Protein backbone atom coordinates (compact mmCIF):
# COMPACT_ATOMS: atom_id res chain seq x y z
CA UNK A 1 0.00 0.00 0.00
CA UNK A 2 1.22 3.47 -0.83
CA UNK A 3 -0.25 6.71 0.50
CA UNK A 4 0.68 10.35 0.91
CA UNK A 5 0.25 12.12 4.25
CA UNK A 6 -1.21 15.60 3.79
CA UNK A 7 -1.56 17.88 6.82
CA UNK A 8 -5.11 19.20 7.36
CA UNK A 9 -5.49 22.32 9.50
CA UNK A 10 -8.75 23.45 11.06
CA UNK A 11 -8.23 27.19 11.31
CA UNK A 12 -9.82 30.19 12.92
CA UNK A 13 -9.12 32.06 9.64
CA UNK A 14 -7.90 29.79 6.83
CA UNK A 15 -7.52 32.61 4.30
CA UNK A 16 -5.30 34.71 6.59
CA UNK A 17 -3.30 31.68 7.75
CA UNK A 18 -2.71 30.51 4.17
CA UNK A 19 -1.65 34.02 3.09
CA UNK A 20 0.77 34.21 6.03
CA UNK A 21 2.36 30.85 5.12
CA UNK A 22 2.68 31.79 1.45
CA UNK A 23 4.37 35.06 2.43
CA UNK A 24 6.62 33.29 4.96
CA UNK A 25 7.87 30.33 2.92
CA UNK A 26 6.48 30.68 -0.59
CA UNK A 27 3.70 28.73 -2.23
CA UNK A 28 0.30 29.11 -3.80
CA UNK A 29 -3.35 28.29 -3.31
CA UNK A 30 -4.65 25.78 -5.86
CA UNK A 31 -8.27 25.47 -4.77
CA UNK A 32 -10.59 27.38 -2.46
CA UNK A 33 -14.27 26.73 -1.91
CA UNK A 34 -16.56 28.20 0.69
CA UNK A 35 -19.48 26.77 2.59
CA UNK A 36 -21.59 29.08 0.42
CA UNK A 37 -20.97 26.58 -2.39
CA UNK A 38 -22.95 23.98 -0.42
CA UNK A 39 -26.74 24.11 -0.51
CA UNK A 40 -28.51 25.03 2.70
CA UNK A 41 -25.59 26.88 4.29
CA UNK A 42 -26.73 29.64 6.67
CA UNK A 43 -25.97 33.15 5.39
CA UNK A 44 -23.62 33.79 8.35
CA UNK A 45 -21.35 30.89 7.27
CA UNK A 46 -21.32 31.32 3.50
CA UNK A 47 -17.92 33.06 3.40
CA UNK A 48 -16.20 30.49 5.63
CA UNK A 49 -13.60 28.33 3.88
CA UNK A 50 -14.83 24.77 3.36
CA UNK A 51 -11.71 23.58 1.50
CA UNK A 52 -8.41 25.29 0.75
CA UNK A 53 -5.66 23.32 -0.94
CA UNK A 54 -2.20 24.82 -1.28
CA UNK A 55 1.45 24.03 -1.83
CA UNK A 56 4.19 25.50 0.35
CA UNK A 57 7.96 25.77 0.25
CA UNK A 58 8.62 24.00 -3.01
CA UNK A 59 5.65 21.68 -3.37
CA UNK A 60 4.48 20.47 0.06
CA UNK A 61 0.69 20.06 0.10
CA UNK A 62 -1.39 21.51 2.93
CA UNK A 63 -5.18 21.53 3.28
CA UNK A 64 -7.15 23.93 5.47
CA UNK A 65 -10.73 24.66 6.49
CA UNK A 66 -12.36 27.25 8.72
CA UNK A 67 -13.61 26.09 12.12
CA UNK A 68 -17.22 26.76 13.05
CA UNK A 69 -16.29 27.39 16.68
CA UNK A 70 -13.10 28.70 18.23
CA UNK A 71 -10.14 26.77 16.84
CA UNK A 72 -7.88 25.76 19.71
CA UNK A 73 -4.20 25.28 18.80
CA UNK A 74 -2.95 21.78 19.49
CA UNK A 75 0.23 21.08 21.42
CA UNK A 76 0.12 17.52 20.05
CA UNK A 77 0.71 18.36 16.38
CA UNK A 78 3.16 20.43 14.43
CA UNK A 79 4.74 20.87 11.02
CA UNK A 80 8.36 20.35 10.08
CA UNK A 81 10.29 21.74 7.11
CA UNK A 82 13.69 20.41 6.09
CA UNK A 83 15.85 22.68 3.94
CA UNK A 84 18.92 22.16 1.82
CA UNK A 85 19.93 25.82 2.14
CA UNK A 86 20.82 27.40 5.51
CA UNK A 87 19.83 30.95 4.54
CA UNK A 88 16.43 29.78 3.25
CA UNK A 89 15.87 27.96 6.54
CA UNK A 90 16.87 31.03 8.57
CA UNK A 91 14.56 33.24 6.50
CA UNK A 92 11.64 30.81 6.93
CA UNK A 93 12.28 30.68 10.69
CA UNK A 94 12.34 34.47 10.93
CA UNK A 95 9.21 34.85 8.78
CA UNK A 96 7.15 32.12 10.50
CA UNK A 97 8.06 33.36 13.98
CA UNK A 98 6.83 36.93 13.24
CA UNK A 99 4.04 37.58 15.73
CA UNK A 100 4.54 34.17 17.28
CA UNK A 101 6.85 32.61 19.88
CA UNK A 102 10.38 31.40 19.30
CA UNK A 103 10.66 28.19 21.35
CA UNK A 104 14.16 27.16 20.28
CA UNK A 105 16.48 29.47 18.30
CA UNK A 106 17.56 28.31 14.84
CA UNK A 107 21.20 27.29 15.36
CA UNK A 108 23.79 24.60 14.70
CA UNK A 109 23.10 21.79 17.16
CA UNK A 110 25.78 20.25 19.40
CA UNK A 111 24.37 16.71 19.03
CA UNK A 112 24.78 16.50 15.25
CA UNK A 113 25.81 18.26 12.11
CA UNK A 114 22.54 20.07 11.47
CA UNK A 115 20.69 23.28 12.22
CA UNK A 116 17.40 23.22 14.10
CA UNK A 117 14.87 25.74 15.32
CA UNK A 118 11.36 25.52 16.73
CA UNK A 119 8.61 28.13 16.94
CA UNK A 120 4.89 28.58 17.38
CA UNK A 121 3.47 30.87 14.71
CA UNK A 122 0.86 33.55 15.35
CA UNK A 123 -1.90 31.04 14.47
CA UNK A 124 -0.75 28.58 17.16
CA UNK A 125 0.95 26.08 14.81
CA UNK A 126 4.25 24.60 16.00
CA UNK A 127 6.99 24.47 13.35
CA UNK A 128 10.33 22.69 13.39
CA UNK A 129 12.84 23.89 10.82
CA UNK A 130 15.88 21.79 9.96
CA UNK A 131 18.92 22.16 7.72
CA UNK A 132 21.29 19.20 7.44
CA UNK A 133 25.03 19.99 7.90
mmCIF file of N, CA and C in Angstrom:
data_model
loop_
_atom_site.group_PDB
_atom_site.id
_atom_site.type_symbol
_atom_site.label_atom_id
_atom_site.label_comp_id
_atom_site.label_asym_id
_atom_site.label_seq_id
_atom_site.Cartn_x
_atom_site.Cartn_y
_atom_site.Cartn_z
ATOM 1 N N UNK A 1 0.847 -1.185 0.000
ATOM 2 C CA UNK A 1 0.000 0.000 0.000
ATOM 3 C C UNK A 1 0.885 1.238 0.000
ATOM 4 N N UNK A 2 0.501 2.214 -0.781
ATOM 5 C CA UNK A 2 1.225 3.469 -0.829
ATOM 6 C C UNK A 2 0.236 4.605 -0.608
ATOM 7 N N UNK A 3 0.615 5.575 0.196
ATOM 8 C CA UNK A 3 -0.249 6.708 0.499
ATOM 9 C C UNK A 3 0.606 7.938 0.742
ATOM 10 N N UNK A 4 -0.004 9.085 0.635
ATOM 11 C CA UNK A 4 0.680 10.345 0.910
ATOM 12 C C UNK A 4 -0.004 11.014 2.090
ATOM 13 N N UNK A 5 0.769 11.400 3.092
ATOM 14 C CA UNK A 5 0.246 12.116 4.255
ATOM 15 C C UNK A 5 0.171 13.605 3.918
ATOM 16 N N UNK A 6 -1.014 14.181 4.075
ATOM 17 C CA UNK A 6 -1.211 15.602 3.792
ATOM 18 C C UNK A 6 -1.774 16.260 5.040
ATOM 19 N N UNK A 7 -1.040 17.188 5.638
ATOM 20 C CA UNK A 7 -1.560 17.885 6.821
ATOM 21 C C UNK A 7 -2.866 18.618 6.516
ATOM 22 N N UNK A 8 -3.793 18.561 7.468
ATOM 23 C CA UNK A 8 -5.110 19.198 7.364
ATOM 24 C C UNK A 8 -5.284 20.063 8.591
ATOM 25 N N UNK A 9 -5.406 21.372 8.393
ATOM 26 C CA UNK A 9 -5.490 22.319 9.497
ATOM 27 C C UNK A 9 -6.907 22.879 9.590
ATOM 28 N N UNK A 10 -7.479 22.798 10.776
ATOM 29 C CA UNK A 10 -8.753 23.450 11.063
ATOM 30 C C UNK A 10 -8.402 24.798 11.684
ATOM 31 N N UNK A 11 -8.739 25.853 10.993
ATOM 32 C CA UNK A 11 -8.235 27.189 11.308
ATOM 33 C C UNK A 11 -9.334 28.128 11.786
ATOM 34 N N UNK A 12 -8.926 29.099 12.552
ATOM 35 C CA UNK A 12 -9.823 30.190 12.916
ATOM 36 C C UNK A 12 -10.016 31.158 11.763
ATOM 37 N N UNK A 13 -9.055 31.196 10.818
ATOM 38 C CA UNK A 13 -9.123 32.060 9.638
ATOM 39 C C UNK A 13 -8.210 31.475 8.571
ATOM 40 N N UNK A 14 -8.718 30.520 7.814
ATOM 41 C CA UNK A 14 -7.905 29.794 6.833
ATOM 42 C C UNK A 14 -7.304 30.714 5.774
ATOM 43 N N UNK A 15 -8.060 31.698 5.321
ATOM 44 C CA UNK A 15 -7.521 32.607 4.296
ATOM 45 C C UNK A 15 -6.297 33.367 4.828
ATOM 46 N N UNK A 16 -6.411 33.933 6.009
ATOM 47 C CA UNK A 16 -5.301 34.708 6.585
ATOM 48 C C UNK A 16 -4.115 33.800 6.899
ATOM 49 N N UNK A 17 -4.383 32.611 7.412
ATOM 50 C CA UNK A 17 -3.299 31.684 7.748
ATOM 51 C C UNK A 17 -2.574 31.234 6.478
ATOM 52 N N UNK A 18 -3.324 30.914 5.440
ATOM 53 C CA UNK A 18 -2.707 30.512 4.170
ATOM 54 C C UNK A 18 -1.872 31.648 3.590
ATOM 55 N N UNK A 19 -2.395 32.867 3.617
ATOM 56 C CA UNK A 19 -1.653 34.019 3.093
ATOM 57 C C UNK A 19 -0.356 34.231 3.873
ATOM 58 N N UNK A 20 -0.422 34.064 5.189
ATOM 59 C CA UNK A 20 0.772 34.208 6.028
ATOM 60 C C UNK A 20 1.821 33.161 5.648
ATOM 61 N N UNK A 21 1.412 31.913 5.472
ATOM 62 C CA UNK A 21 2.356 30.846 5.123
ATOM 63 C C UNK A 21 2.966 31.073 3.743
ATOM 64 N N UNK A 22 2.162 31.512 2.793
ATOM 65 C CA UNK A 22 2.682 31.788 1.450
ATOM 66 C C UNK A 22 3.706 32.913 1.502
ATOM 67 N N UNK A 23 3.417 33.952 2.269
ATOM 68 C CA UNK A 23 4.366 35.059 2.426
ATOM 69 C C UNK A 23 5.633 34.596 3.149
ATOM 70 N N UNK A 24 5.485 33.720 4.130
ATOM 71 C CA UNK A 24 6.621 33.294 4.959
ATOM 72 C C UNK A 24 7.559 32.328 4.254
ATOM 73 N N UNK A 25 7.013 31.372 3.496
ATOM 74 C CA UNK A 25 7.873 30.328 2.919
ATOM 75 C C UNK A 25 7.655 30.101 1.433
ATOM 76 N N UNK A 26 6.758 30.858 0.828
ATOM 77 C CA UNK A 26 6.478 30.684 -0.591
ATOM 78 C C UNK A 26 5.452 29.586 -0.818
ATOM 79 N N UNK A 27 4.705 29.725 -1.888
ATOM 80 C CA UNK A 27 3.704 28.734 -2.231
ATOM 81 C C UNK A 27 2.545 29.374 -2.954
ATOM 82 N N UNK A 28 1.493 28.585 -3.132
ATOM 83 C CA UNK A 28 0.305 29.112 -3.800
ATOM 84 C C UNK A 28 -0.924 28.292 -3.443
ATOM 85 N N UNK A 29 -2.069 28.950 -3.517
ATOM 86 C CA UNK A 29 -3.354 28.286 -3.307
ATOM 87 C C UNK A 29 -3.797 27.710 -4.645
ATOM 88 N N UNK A 30 -4.196 26.442 -4.633
ATOM 89 C CA UNK A 30 -4.647 25.781 -5.859
ATOM 90 C C UNK A 30 -6.163 25.667 -5.927
ATOM 91 N N UNK A 31 -6.810 25.586 -4.786
ATOM 92 C CA UNK A 31 -8.269 25.467 -4.766
ATOM 93 C C UNK A 31 -8.799 26.105 -3.499
ATOM 94 N N UNK A 32 -9.925 26.790 -3.616
ATOM 95 C CA UNK A 32 -10.586 27.376 -2.456
ATOM 96 C C UNK A 32 -12.083 27.346 -2.719
ATOM 97 N N UNK A 33 -12.814 26.699 -1.835
ATOM 98 C CA UNK A 33 -14.272 26.728 -1.912
ATOM 99 C C UNK A 33 -14.802 27.123 -0.546
ATOM 100 N N UNK A 34 -15.953 27.752 -0.562
ATOM 101 C CA UNK A 34 -16.559 28.203 0.686
ATOM 102 C C UNK A 34 -17.797 27.358 0.994
ATOM 103 N N UNK A 35 -18.260 27.483 2.218
ATOM 104 C CA UNK A 35 -19.479 26.773 2.588
ATOM 105 C C UNK A 35 -20.679 27.333 1.833
ATOM 106 N N UNK A 36 -20.543 28.528 1.261
ATOM 107 C CA UNK A 36 -21.592 29.084 0.423
ATOM 108 C C UNK A 36 -21.820 28.273 -0.843
ATOM 109 N N UNK A 37 -20.824 27.458 -1.220
ATOM 110 C CA UNK A 37 -20.965 26.585 -2.390
ATOM 111 C C UNK A 37 -21.854 25.380 -2.093
ATOM 112 N N UNK A 38 -22.124 25.123 -0.816
ATOM 113 C CA UNK A 38 -22.947 23.976 -0.418
ATOM 114 C C UNK A 38 -24.385 24.444 -0.190
ATOM 115 N N UNK A 39 -25.345 23.709 -0.707
ATOM 116 C CA UNK A 39 -26.738 24.110 -0.510
ATOM 117 C C UNK A 39 -27.136 24.065 0.967
ATOM 118 N N UNK A 40 -27.974 25.014 1.350
ATOM 119 C CA UNK A 40 -28.511 25.030 2.704
ATOM 120 C C UNK A 40 -27.620 25.660 3.751
ATOM 121 N N UNK A 41 -26.499 26.247 3.333
ATOM 122 C CA UNK A 41 -25.593 26.877 4.290
ATOM 123 C C UNK A 41 -26.211 28.180 4.807
ATOM 124 N N UNK A 42 -26.218 28.380 6.124
ATOM 125 C CA UNK A 42 -26.735 29.644 6.668
ATOM 126 C C UNK A 42 -25.932 30.829 6.117
ATOM 127 N N UNK A 43 -26.592 31.946 5.936
ATOM 128 C CA UNK A 43 -25.965 33.153 5.390
ATOM 129 C C UNK A 43 -24.711 33.540 6.173
ATOM 130 N N UNK A 44 -24.746 33.385 7.494
ATOM 131 C CA UNK A 44 -23.622 33.788 8.348
ATOM 132 C C UNK A 44 -22.372 32.938 8.130
ATOM 133 N N UNK A 45 -22.496 31.788 7.477
ATOM 134 C CA UNK A 45 -21.354 30.891 7.274
ATOM 135 C C UNK A 45 -20.917 30.786 5.818
ATOM 136 N N UNK A 46 -21.586 31.484 4.927
ATOM 137 C CA UNK A 46 -21.325 31.323 3.495
ATOM 138 C C UNK A 46 -19.907 31.708 3.083
ATOM 139 N N UNK A 47 -19.273 32.648 3.769
ATOM 140 C CA UNK A 47 -17.916 33.062 3.399
ATOM 141 C C UNK A 47 -16.830 32.233 4.060
ATOM 142 N N UNK A 48 -17.199 31.336 4.976
ATOM 143 C CA UNK A 48 -16.199 30.488 5.630
ATOM 144 C C UNK A 48 -15.601 29.511 4.620
ATOM 145 N N UNK A 49 -14.302 29.238 4.781
ATOM 146 C CA UNK A 49 -13.602 28.326 3.884
ATOM 147 C C UNK A 49 -13.988 26.881 4.215
ATOM 148 N N UNK A 50 -14.516 26.184 3.212
ATOM 149 C CA UNK A 50 -14.833 24.774 3.355
ATOM 150 C C UNK A 50 -13.596 23.940 3.004
ATOM 151 N N UNK A 51 -12.891 24.324 1.948
ATOM 152 C CA UNK A 51 -11.713 23.581 1.504
ATOM 153 C C UNK A 51 -10.727 24.537 0.843
ATOM 154 N N UNK A 52 -9.501 24.519 1.341
ATOM 155 C CA UNK A 52 -8.415 25.294 0.751
ATOM 156 C C UNK A 52 -7.250 24.337 0.582
ATOM 157 N N UNK A 53 -6.793 24.182 -0.642
ATOM 158 C CA UNK A 53 -5.655 23.323 -0.938
ATOM 159 C C UNK A 53 -4.525 24.199 -1.452
ATOM 160 N N UNK A 54 -3.326 23.986 -0.903
ATOM 161 C CA UNK A 54 -2.197 24.822 -1.284
ATOM 162 C C UNK A 54 -0.907 24.015 -1.292
ATOM 163 N N UNK A 55 0.097 24.575 -1.935
ATOM 164 C CA UNK A 55 1.451 24.031 -1.827
ATOM 165 C C UNK A 55 2.313 25.094 -1.165
ATOM 166 N N UNK A 56 3.267 24.617 -0.376
ATOM 167 C CA UNK A 56 4.186 25.498 0.351
ATOM 168 C C UNK A 56 5.620 25.063 0.135
ATOM 169 N N UNK A 57 6.514 26.027 0.188
ATOM 170 C CA UNK A 57 7.958 25.771 0.245
ATOM 171 C C UNK A 57 8.413 24.707 -0.739
ATOM 172 N N UNK A 58 8.102 24.902 -2.004
ATOM 173 C CA UNK A 58 8.618 23.999 -3.010
ATOM 174 C C UNK A 58 7.776 22.774 -3.293
ATOM 175 N N UNK A 59 6.507 22.768 -2.945
ATOM 176 C CA UNK A 59 5.646 21.675 -3.368
ATOM 177 C C UNK A 59 5.004 20.838 -2.286
ATOM 178 N N UNK A 60 5.116 21.214 -1.037
ATOM 179 C CA UNK A 60 4.479 20.467 0.055
ATOM 180 C C UNK A 60 2.994 20.823 0.117
ATOM 181 N N UNK A 61 2.135 19.825 0.098
ATOM 182 C CA UNK A 61 0.695 20.057 0.104
ATOM 183 C C UNK A 61 0.180 20.259 1.521
ATOM 184 N N UNK A 62 -0.731 21.207 1.656
ATOM 185 C CA UNK A 62 -1.387 21.507 2.928
ATOM 186 C C UNK A 62 -2.848 21.803 2.618
ATOM 187 N N UNK A 63 -3.747 21.282 3.448
ATOM 188 C CA UNK A 63 -5.177 21.530 3.279
ATOM 189 C C UNK A 63 -5.686 22.228 4.532
ATOM 190 N N UNK A 64 -6.611 23.170 4.341
ATOM 191 C CA UNK A 64 -7.151 23.931 5.465
ATOM 192 C C UNK A 64 -8.658 24.078 5.324
ATOM 193 N N UNK A 65 -9.318 24.320 6.444
ATOM 194 C CA UNK A 65 -10.734 24.662 6.490
ATOM 195 C C UNK A 65 -10.937 25.620 7.654
ATOM 196 N N UNK A 66 -12.006 26.384 7.601
ATOM 197 C CA UNK A 66 -12.361 27.245 8.723
ATOM 198 C C UNK A 66 -13.138 26.444 9.759
ATOM 199 N N UNK A 67 -12.875 26.715 11.017
ATOM 200 C CA UNK A 67 -13.611 26.092 12.117
ATOM 201 C C UNK A 67 -14.935 26.826 12.297
ATOM 202 N N UNK A 68 -15.936 26.110 12.775
ATOM 203 C CA UNK A 68 -17.218 26.757 13.054
ATOM 204 C C UNK A 68 -17.297 27.265 14.480
ATOM 205 N N UNK A 69 -16.414 26.804 15.343
ATOM 206 C CA UNK A 69 -16.292 27.385 16.675
ATOM 207 C C UNK A 69 -14.821 27.741 16.870
ATOM 208 N N UNK A 70 -14.477 28.304 17.994
ATOM 209 C CA UNK A 70 -13.095 28.700 18.235
ATOM 210 C C UNK A 70 -12.155 27.531 17.979
ATOM 211 N N UNK A 71 -11.132 27.788 17.164
ATOM 212 C CA UNK A 71 -10.137 26.765 16.840
ATOM 213 C C UNK A 71 -9.024 26.832 17.877
ATOM 214 N N UNK A 72 -8.919 25.816 18.684
ATOM 215 C CA UNK A 72 -7.876 25.756 19.707
ATOM 216 C C UNK A 72 -6.595 25.179 19.111
ATOM 217 N N UNK A 73 -5.455 25.852 19.271
ATOM 218 C CA UNK A 73 -4.200 25.275 18.800
ATOM 219 C C UNK A 73 -3.891 23.986 19.562
ATOM 220 N N UNK A 74 -3.282 23.064 18.872
ATOM 221 C CA UNK A 74 -2.948 21.783 19.486
ATOM 222 C C UNK A 74 -1.461 21.721 19.825
ATOM 223 N N UNK A 75 -1.167 21.290 21.031
ATOM 224 C CA UNK A 75 0.232 21.082 21.424
ATOM 225 C C UNK A 75 0.698 19.687 21.009
ATOM 226 N N UNK A 76 -0.200 18.901 20.425
ATOM 227 C CA UNK A 76 0.115 17.523 20.049
ATOM 228 C C UNK A 76 0.476 17.366 18.580
ATOM 229 N N UNK A 77 0.470 18.438 17.816
ATOM 230 C CA UNK A 77 0.706 18.355 16.380
ATOM 231 C C UNK A 77 1.519 19.551 15.936
ATOM 232 N N UNK A 78 2.374 19.334 14.975
ATOM 233 C CA UNK A 78 3.161 20.430 14.428
ATOM 234 C C UNK A 78 3.562 20.108 13.001
ATOM 235 N N UNK A 79 4.248 21.043 12.372
ATOM 236 C CA UNK A 79 4.740 20.873 11.017
ATOM 237 C C UNK A 79 6.257 21.023 11.030
ATOM 238 N N UNK A 80 6.913 20.295 10.157
ATOM 239 C CA UNK A 80 8.363 20.346 10.076
ATOM 240 C C UNK A 80 8.773 20.579 8.632
ATOM 241 N N UNK A 81 9.726 21.485 8.427
ATOM 242 C CA UNK A 81 10.287 21.735 7.106
ATOM 243 C C UNK A 81 11.779 21.473 7.156
ATOM 244 N N UNK A 82 12.268 20.709 6.195
ATOM 245 C CA UNK A 82 13.690 20.407 6.087
ATOM 246 C C UNK A 82 14.227 21.107 4.842
ATOM 247 N N UNK A 83 15.281 21.866 5.013
ATOM 248 C CA UNK A 83 15.848 22.683 3.942
ATOM 249 C C UNK A 83 17.205 22.161 3.512
ATOM 250 N N UNK A 84 17.566 22.469 2.273
ATOM 251 C CA UNK A 84 18.918 22.155 1.815
ATOM 252 C C UNK A 84 19.793 23.414 1.780
ATOM 253 N N UNK A 85 19.211 24.550 2.146
ATOM 254 C CA UNK A 85 19.933 25.821 2.142
ATOM 255 C C UNK A 85 19.761 26.507 3.499
ATOM 256 N N UNK A 86 20.874 26.804 4.166
ATOM 257 C CA UNK A 86 20.819 27.396 5.509
ATOM 258 C C UNK A 86 20.125 28.761 5.514
ATOM 259 N N UNK A 87 20.431 29.619 4.544
ATOM 260 C CA UNK A 87 19.825 30.955 4.536
ATOM 261 C C UNK A 87 18.317 30.872 4.316
ATOM 262 N N UNK A 88 17.868 29.957 3.462
ATOM 263 C CA UNK A 88 16.427 29.776 3.246
ATOM 264 C C UNK A 88 15.756 29.320 4.535
ATOM 265 N N UNK A 89 16.419 28.437 5.271
ATOM 266 C CA UNK A 89 15.866 27.957 6.539
ATOM 267 C C UNK A 89 15.803 29.088 7.563
ATOM 268 N N UNK A 90 16.856 29.889 7.635
ATOM 269 C CA UNK A 90 16.866 31.031 8.565
ATOM 270 C C UNK A 90 15.761 32.032 8.228
ATOM 271 N N UNK A 91 15.598 32.300 6.945
ATOM 272 C CA UNK A 91 14.558 33.236 6.503
ATOM 273 C C UNK A 91 13.175 32.701 6.856
ATOM 274 N N UNK A 92 12.934 31.418 6.594
ATOM 275 C CA UNK A 92 11.643 30.809 6.934
ATOM 276 C C UNK A 92 11.398 30.878 8.434
ATOM 277 N N UNK A 93 12.425 30.606 9.234
ATOM 278 C CA UNK A 93 12.283 30.676 10.693
ATOM 279 C C UNK A 93 11.892 32.090 11.125
ATOM 280 N N UNK A 94 12.604 33.062 10.594
ATOM 281 C CA UNK A 94 12.338 34.474 10.931
ATOM 282 C C UNK A 94 10.907 34.862 10.504
ATOM 283 N N UNK A 95 10.524 34.485 9.293
ATOM 284 C CA UNK A 95 9.205 34.851 8.781
ATOM 285 C C UNK A 95 8.077 34.161 9.552
ATOM 286 N N UNK A 96 8.216 32.864 9.802
ATOM 287 C CA UNK A 96 7.152 32.120 10.500
ATOM 288 C C UNK A 96 7.024 32.536 11.956
ATOM 289 N N UNK A 97 8.113 32.986 12.566
ATOM 290 C CA UNK A 97 8.057 33.363 13.981
ATOM 291 C C UNK A 97 7.513 34.780 14.199
ATOM 292 N N UNK A 98 7.353 35.559 13.116
ATOM 293 C CA UNK A 98 6.828 36.933 13.239
ATOM 294 C C UNK A 98 5.440 36.902 13.873
ATOM 295 N N UNK A 99 5.315 37.557 15.016
ATOM 296 C CA UNK A 99 4.040 37.584 15.726
ATOM 297 C C UNK A 99 3.765 36.342 16.537
ATOM 298 N N UNK A 100 4.696 35.418 16.530
ATOM 299 C CA UNK A 100 4.545 34.168 17.278
ATOM 300 C C UNK A 100 5.546 34.087 18.418
ATOM 301 N N UNK A 101 5.928 32.853 18.768
ATOM 302 C CA UNK A 101 6.846 32.614 19.884
ATOM 303 C C UNK A 101 7.996 31.734 19.404
ATOM 304 N N UNK A 102 9.206 32.208 19.612
ATOM 305 C CA UNK A 102 10.383 31.399 19.305
ATOM 306 C C UNK A 102 10.643 30.470 20.481
ATOM 307 N N UNK A 103 10.463 29.170 20.275
ATOM 308 C CA UNK A 103 10.658 28.191 21.350
ATOM 309 C C UNK A 103 12.120 27.759 21.456
ATOM 310 N N UNK A 104 12.776 27.609 20.314
ATOM 311 C CA UNK A 104 14.165 27.157 20.281
ATOM 312 C C UNK A 104 14.833 27.879 19.113
ATOM 313 N N UNK A 105 15.862 28.687 19.368
ATOM 314 C CA UNK A 105 16.479 29.469 18.296
ATOM 315 C C UNK A 105 17.055 28.578 17.192
ATOM 316 N N UNK A 106 16.978 29.046 15.966
ATOM 317 C CA UNK A 106 17.560 28.314 14.837
ATOM 318 C C UNK A 106 19.079 28.418 14.932
ATOM 319 N N UNK A 107 19.740 27.287 15.161
ATOM 320 C CA UNK A 107 21.197 27.288 15.355
ATOM 321 C C UNK A 107 21.771 25.907 15.067
ATOM 322 N N UNK A 108 23.077 25.865 14.858
ATOM 323 C CA UNK A 108 23.790 24.598 14.700
ATOM 324 C C UNK A 108 23.699 23.838 16.014
ATOM 325 N N UNK A 109 23.344 22.578 15.952
ATOM 326 C CA UNK A 109 23.104 21.792 17.165
ATOM 327 C C UNK A 109 24.341 21.014 17.604
ATOM 328 N N UNK A 110 24.585 20.936 18.897
ATOM 329 C CA UNK A 110 25.781 20.251 19.396
ATOM 330 C C UNK A 110 25.710 18.735 19.250
ATOM 331 N N UNK A 111 24.512 18.164 19.087
ATOM 332 C CA UNK A 111 24.374 16.710 19.030
ATOM 333 C C UNK A 111 24.443 16.142 17.619
ATOM 334 N N UNK A 112 24.667 16.989 16.623
ATOM 335 C CA UNK A 112 24.778 16.500 15.254
ATOM 336 C C UNK A 112 25.088 17.630 14.305
ATOM 337 N N UNK A 113 25.433 17.271 13.099
ATOM 338 C CA UNK A 113 25.815 18.256 12.108
ATOM 339 C C UNK A 113 24.577 18.774 11.365
ATOM 340 N N UNK A 114 23.699 19.463 12.108
ATOM 341 C CA UNK A 114 22.541 20.069 11.472
ATOM 342 C C UNK A 114 22.050 21.256 12.284
ATOM 343 N N UNK A 115 21.307 22.112 11.599
ATOM 344 C CA UNK A 115 20.687 23.279 12.222
ATOM 345 C C UNK A 115 19.248 22.927 12.558
ATOM 346 N N UNK A 116 18.762 23.500 13.658
ATOM 347 C CA UNK A 116 17.399 23.217 14.100
ATOM 348 C C UNK A 116 16.848 24.439 14.812
ATOM 349 N N UNK A 117 15.573 24.700 14.595
ATOM 350 C CA UNK A 117 14.873 25.739 15.323
ATOM 351 C C UNK A 117 13.408 25.374 15.437
ATOM 352 N N UNK A 118 12.767 25.828 16.510
ATOM 353 C CA UNK A 118 11.361 25.524 16.734
ATOM 354 C C UNK A 118 10.631 26.796 17.155
ATOM 355 N N UNK A 119 9.405 26.952 16.647
ATOM 356 C CA UNK A 119 8.611 28.135 16.944
ATOM 357 C C UNK A 119 7.133 27.784 16.923
ATOM 358 N N UNK A 120 6.343 28.660 17.500
ATOM 359 C CA UNK A 120 4.887 28.583 17.384
ATOM 360 C C UNK A 120 4.469 29.850 16.657
ATOM 361 N N UNK A 121 3.839 29.686 15.485
ATOM 362 C CA UNK A 121 3.472 30.867 14.705
ATOM 363 C C UNK A 121 2.274 31.583 15.323
ATOM 364 N N UNK A 122 1.917 32.721 14.772
ATOM 365 C CA UNK A 122 0.855 33.548 15.353
ATOM 366 C C UNK A 122 -0.523 32.904 15.274
ATOM 367 N N UNK A 123 -0.638 31.785 14.548
ATOM 368 C CA UNK A 123 -1.898 31.045 14.475
ATOM 369 C C UNK A 123 -1.908 29.845 15.420
ATOM 370 N N UNK A 124 -0.818 29.662 16.182
ATOM 371 C CA UNK A 124 -0.751 28.583 17.158
ATOM 372 C C UNK A 124 -0.158 27.287 16.633
ATOM 373 N N UNK A 125 0.359 27.289 15.388
ATOM 374 C CA UNK A 125 0.951 26.079 14.807
ATOM 375 C C UNK A 125 2.426 25.999 15.189
ATOM 376 N N UNK A 126 2.844 24.835 15.687
ATOM 377 C CA UNK A 126 4.252 24.600 16.003
ATOM 378 C C UNK A 126 4.979 24.183 14.729
ATOM 379 N N UNK A 127 6.132 24.784 14.508
ATOM 380 C CA UNK A 127 6.986 24.470 13.352
ATOM 381 C C UNK A 127 8.367 24.061 13.847
ATOM 382 N N UNK A 128 8.929 23.063 13.217
ATOM 383 C CA UNK A 128 10.331 22.688 13.392
ATOM 384 C C UNK A 128 11.007 22.897 12.045
ATOM 385 N N UNK A 129 12.098 23.653 12.046
ATOM 386 C CA UNK A 129 12.840 23.892 10.819
ATOM 387 C C UNK A 129 14.230 23.277 10.959
ATOM 388 N N UNK A 130 14.644 22.564 9.923
ATOM 389 C CA UNK A 130 15.882 21.787 9.962
ATOM 390 C C UNK A 130 16.682 22.047 8.693
ATOM 391 N N UNK A 131 17.990 22.097 8.846
ATOM 392 C CA UNK A 131 18.920 22.162 7.724
ATOM 393 C C UNK A 131 20.056 21.208 8.043
ATOM 394 N N UNK A 132 20.207 20.155 7.236
ATOM 395 C CA UNK A 132 21.294 19.199 7.440
ATOM 396 C C UNK A 132 22.642 19.858 7.141
ATOM 397 N N UNK A 133 23.651 19.539 8.018
ATOM 398 C CA UNK A 133 25.033 19.991 7.902
ATOM 399 C C UNK A 133 25.284 20.885 6.793
#
